[in-house]
Structure formats: C-alpha cells, structure tokens
mmCIF file of C-alpha atoms in Angstrom:
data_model
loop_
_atom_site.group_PDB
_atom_site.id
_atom_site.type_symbol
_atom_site.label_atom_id
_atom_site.label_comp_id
_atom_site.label_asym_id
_atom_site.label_seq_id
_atom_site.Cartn_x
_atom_site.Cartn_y
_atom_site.Cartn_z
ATOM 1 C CA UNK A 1 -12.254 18.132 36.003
ATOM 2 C CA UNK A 2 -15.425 19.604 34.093
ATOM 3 C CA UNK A 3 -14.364 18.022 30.841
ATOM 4 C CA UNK A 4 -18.043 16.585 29.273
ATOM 5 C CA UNK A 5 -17.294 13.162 28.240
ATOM 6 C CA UNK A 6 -21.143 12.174 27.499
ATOM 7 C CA UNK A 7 -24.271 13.600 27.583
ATOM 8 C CA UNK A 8 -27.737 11.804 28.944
ATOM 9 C CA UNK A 9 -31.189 12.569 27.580
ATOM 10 C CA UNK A 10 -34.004 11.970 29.507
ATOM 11 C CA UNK A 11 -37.726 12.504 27.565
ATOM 12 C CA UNK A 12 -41.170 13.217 28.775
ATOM 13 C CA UNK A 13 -41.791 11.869 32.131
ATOM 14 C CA UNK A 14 -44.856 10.034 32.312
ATOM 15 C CA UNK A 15 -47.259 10.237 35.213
ATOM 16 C CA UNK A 16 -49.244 7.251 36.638
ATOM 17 C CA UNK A 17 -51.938 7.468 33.591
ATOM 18 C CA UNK A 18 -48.998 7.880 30.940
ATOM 19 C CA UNK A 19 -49.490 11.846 30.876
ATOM 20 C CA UNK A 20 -46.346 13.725 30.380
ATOM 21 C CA UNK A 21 -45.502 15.790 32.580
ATOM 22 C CA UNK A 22 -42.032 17.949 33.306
ATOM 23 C CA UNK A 23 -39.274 16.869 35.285
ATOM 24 C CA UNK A 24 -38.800 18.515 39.153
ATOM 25 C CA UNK A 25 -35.968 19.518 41.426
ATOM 26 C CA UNK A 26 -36.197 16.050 43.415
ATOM 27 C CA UNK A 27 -35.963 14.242 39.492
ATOM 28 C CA UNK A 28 -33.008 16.323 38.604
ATOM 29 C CA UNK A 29 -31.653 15.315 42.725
ATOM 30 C CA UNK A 30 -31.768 11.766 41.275
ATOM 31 C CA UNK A 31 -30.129 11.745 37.975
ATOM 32 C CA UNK A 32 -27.179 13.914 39.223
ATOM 33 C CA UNK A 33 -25.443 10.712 41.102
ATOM 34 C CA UNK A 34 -26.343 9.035 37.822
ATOM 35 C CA UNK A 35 -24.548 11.024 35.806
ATOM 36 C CA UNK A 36 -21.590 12.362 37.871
ATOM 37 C CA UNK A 37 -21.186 7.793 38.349
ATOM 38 C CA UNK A 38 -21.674 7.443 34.636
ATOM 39 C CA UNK A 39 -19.085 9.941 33.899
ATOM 40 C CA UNK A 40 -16.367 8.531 36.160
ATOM 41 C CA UNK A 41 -16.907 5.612 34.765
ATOM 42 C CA UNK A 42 -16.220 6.464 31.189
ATOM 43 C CA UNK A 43 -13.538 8.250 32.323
ATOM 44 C CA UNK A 44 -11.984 5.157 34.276
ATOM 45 C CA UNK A 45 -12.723 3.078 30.947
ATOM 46 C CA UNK A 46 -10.915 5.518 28.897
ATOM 47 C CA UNK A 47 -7.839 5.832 30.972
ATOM 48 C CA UNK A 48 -7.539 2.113 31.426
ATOM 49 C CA UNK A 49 -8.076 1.697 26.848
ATOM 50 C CA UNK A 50 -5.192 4.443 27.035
ATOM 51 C CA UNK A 51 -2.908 2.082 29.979
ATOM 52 C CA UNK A 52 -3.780 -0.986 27.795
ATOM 53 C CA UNK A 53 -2.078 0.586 24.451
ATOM 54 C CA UNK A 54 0.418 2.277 25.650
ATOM 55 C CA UNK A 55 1.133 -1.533 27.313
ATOM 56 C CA UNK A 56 0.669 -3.133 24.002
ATOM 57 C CA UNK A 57 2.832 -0.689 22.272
ATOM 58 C CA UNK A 58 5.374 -1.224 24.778
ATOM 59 C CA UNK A 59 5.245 -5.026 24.294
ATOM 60 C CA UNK A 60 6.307 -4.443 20.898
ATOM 61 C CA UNK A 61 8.790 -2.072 21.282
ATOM 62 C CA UNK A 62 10.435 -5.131 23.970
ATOM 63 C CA UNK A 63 9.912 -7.503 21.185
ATOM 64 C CA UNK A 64 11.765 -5.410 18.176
ATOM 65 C CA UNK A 65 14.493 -4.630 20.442
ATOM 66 C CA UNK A 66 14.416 -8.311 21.676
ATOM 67 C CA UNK A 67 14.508 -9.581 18.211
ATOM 68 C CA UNK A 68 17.704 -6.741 17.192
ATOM 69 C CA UNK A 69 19.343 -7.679 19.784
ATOM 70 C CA UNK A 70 19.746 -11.531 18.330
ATOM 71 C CA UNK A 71 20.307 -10.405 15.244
ATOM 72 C CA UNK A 72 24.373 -9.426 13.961
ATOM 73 C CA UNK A 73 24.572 -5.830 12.668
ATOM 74 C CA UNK A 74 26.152 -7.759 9.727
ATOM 75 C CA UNK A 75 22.784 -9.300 8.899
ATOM 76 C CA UNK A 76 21.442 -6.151 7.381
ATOM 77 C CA UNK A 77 18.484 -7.751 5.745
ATOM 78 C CA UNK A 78 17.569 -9.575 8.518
ATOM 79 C CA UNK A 79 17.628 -6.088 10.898
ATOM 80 C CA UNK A 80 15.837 -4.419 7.735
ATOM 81 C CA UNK A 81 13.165 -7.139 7.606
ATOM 82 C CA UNK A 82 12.717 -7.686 11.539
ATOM 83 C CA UNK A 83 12.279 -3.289 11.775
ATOM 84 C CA UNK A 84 9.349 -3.387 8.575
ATOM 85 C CA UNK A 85 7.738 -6.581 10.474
ATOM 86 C CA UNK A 86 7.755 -5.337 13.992
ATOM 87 C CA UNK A 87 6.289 -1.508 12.255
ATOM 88 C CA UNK A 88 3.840 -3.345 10.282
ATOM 89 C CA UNK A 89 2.416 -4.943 12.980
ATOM 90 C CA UNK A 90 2.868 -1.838 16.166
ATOM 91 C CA UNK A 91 0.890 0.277 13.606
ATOM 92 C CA UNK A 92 -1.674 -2.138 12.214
ATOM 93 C CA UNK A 93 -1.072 -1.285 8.756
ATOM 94 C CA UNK A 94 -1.229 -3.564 5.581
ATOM 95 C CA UNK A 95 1.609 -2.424 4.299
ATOM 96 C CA UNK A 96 5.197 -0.944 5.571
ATOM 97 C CA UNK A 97 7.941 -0.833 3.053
ATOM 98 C CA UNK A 98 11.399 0.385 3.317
ATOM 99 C CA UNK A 99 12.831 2.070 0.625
ATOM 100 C CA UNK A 100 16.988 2.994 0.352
ATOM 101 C CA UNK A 101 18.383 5.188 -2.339
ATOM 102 C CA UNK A 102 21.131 3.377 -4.084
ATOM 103 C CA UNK A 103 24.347 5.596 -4.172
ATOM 104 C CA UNK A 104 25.399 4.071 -7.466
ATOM 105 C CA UNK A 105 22.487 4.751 -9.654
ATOM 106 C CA UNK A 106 20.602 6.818 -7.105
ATOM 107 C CA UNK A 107 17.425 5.444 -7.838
ATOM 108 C CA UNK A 108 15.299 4.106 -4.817
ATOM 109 C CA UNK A 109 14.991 0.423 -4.034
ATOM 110 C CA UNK A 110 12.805 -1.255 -2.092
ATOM 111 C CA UNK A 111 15.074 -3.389 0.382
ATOM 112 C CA UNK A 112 12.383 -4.821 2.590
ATOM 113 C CA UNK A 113 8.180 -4.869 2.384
ATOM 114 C CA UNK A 114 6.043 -6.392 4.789
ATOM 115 C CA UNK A 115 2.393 -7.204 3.308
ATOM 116 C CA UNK A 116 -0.288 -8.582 4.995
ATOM 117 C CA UNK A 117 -1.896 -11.134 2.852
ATOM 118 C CA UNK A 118 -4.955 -13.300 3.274
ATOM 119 C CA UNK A 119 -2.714 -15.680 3.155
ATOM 120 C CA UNK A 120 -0.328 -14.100 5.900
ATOM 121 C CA UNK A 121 2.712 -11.881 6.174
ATOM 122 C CA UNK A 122 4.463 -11.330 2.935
ATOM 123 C CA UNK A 123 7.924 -10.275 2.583
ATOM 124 C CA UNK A 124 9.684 -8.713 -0.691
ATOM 125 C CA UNK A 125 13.227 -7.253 -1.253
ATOM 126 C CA UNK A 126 15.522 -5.724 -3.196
ATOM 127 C CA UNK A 127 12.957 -4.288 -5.705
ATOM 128 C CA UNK A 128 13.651 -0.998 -7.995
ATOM 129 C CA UNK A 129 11.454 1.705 -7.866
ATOM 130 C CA UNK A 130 10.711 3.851 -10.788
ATOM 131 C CA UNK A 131 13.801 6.599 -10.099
ATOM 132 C CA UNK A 132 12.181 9.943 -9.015
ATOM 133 C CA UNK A 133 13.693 12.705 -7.144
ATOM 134 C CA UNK A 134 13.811 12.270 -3.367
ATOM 135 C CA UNK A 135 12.964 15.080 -1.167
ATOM 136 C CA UNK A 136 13.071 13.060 2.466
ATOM 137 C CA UNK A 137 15.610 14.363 5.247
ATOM 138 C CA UNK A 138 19.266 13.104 4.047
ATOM 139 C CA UNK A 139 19.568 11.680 7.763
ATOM 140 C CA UNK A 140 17.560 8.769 6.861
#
C-alpha cells in the first residue's frame, strides 16, 4: 500500500581487500526482495498483535457480561464491584474507582475501587470523597 513501516541501512560495501566501495544496480536488485519480504512481514506481525487484542479484549468483554449475567440486578455492589474489576483489568490500569454522587448530601462517594496491590487485587467501598462540584455528564 506504500505505507513505510521500516527503513534498512546498509553501510560501505567492502570489496575483497576491505576497501569501500559504493553500492551498484545489481546490489540494489538484491536488497529490493529483502526489503519488500521484510516489510510484509512486519506488516503481517502487526496485523496479527492488532487480531490478538482485539481477541483479548473481546475475551473480557465475554467474561464481564458472563459474570453480570450471574449476578441479580438487586446485588448492586456486587454488579458495581464485578464492572471496576473486569475495567481494571481490560485496561491494565492500577487503579479504577467508581465514584456516585449521593442525592442526599450530594457529595461524591466512592462505591467500589479496584487496586492492584503487590499483594493482589484490592477492593474498597462506600468511601466519602472530599465534596467538590461535579461537572461530569448527568447521564452517568
């Protein structure tokens, strides 16, 4: 597609006696198959890194959904929890929290965490944040 996905370098050919010399039409005849082949190939090993996360992230999504779909809608901690868990780990981060304004006081509380520990997955709830004004989409 003419995209450059690498470049090669090739410096001073040497002659028989170790003389530089400069590279020819029949040299430049030889590396082309070398370089169209070692383009393709990075290509082919980027498209199959981009099949093998999309996969993964896939995988997850199956999981969440798998896990949501054993859990009652009255369980609303446990859907909370399982949502920041199954984030926390699609994303790779070392921290996904979950914050909920509280419609009595409307301060923000922190209704599920998920912290990855050296000691493994760490899960805190129902923590109040210091109040501050909220400017996120009402949807959520």
């Amino acid at each position: 597609d003419g995209k450059v996905v690498a470049v090669a370098q090739l410096l001073n050919k040497l002659d028989a006696h170790g003389n530089v010399r400069s590279y020819d039409d029949d040299d430049w005849e030889l590396f082309q198959p070398f370089a169209d082949f070692a383009g393709i190939s990075l290509r082919n090993a980027n498209m199959y890194a981009e099949v093998q996360q999309k996969k993964e992230t896939e995988a997850m999504f199956r999981q969440v959904l798998e896990k949501l779909s054993t859990t009652s809608i009255k369980e609303g901690d446990k859907v909370r929890d399982t949502i920041v868990q199954c984030v926390q780990a699609l994303l790779k981060s070392e921290r996904c929290m979950l914050f909920v304004k509280d419609p009595e006081t409307g301060q923000l509380v922190l209704r599920s965490s998920c912290i990855l520990t050296a000691d493994g997955v760490q899960i805190v709830k129902d923590q109040p944040v210091i109040e501050c004004e909220i400017l996120a989409d009402e949807v959520l």
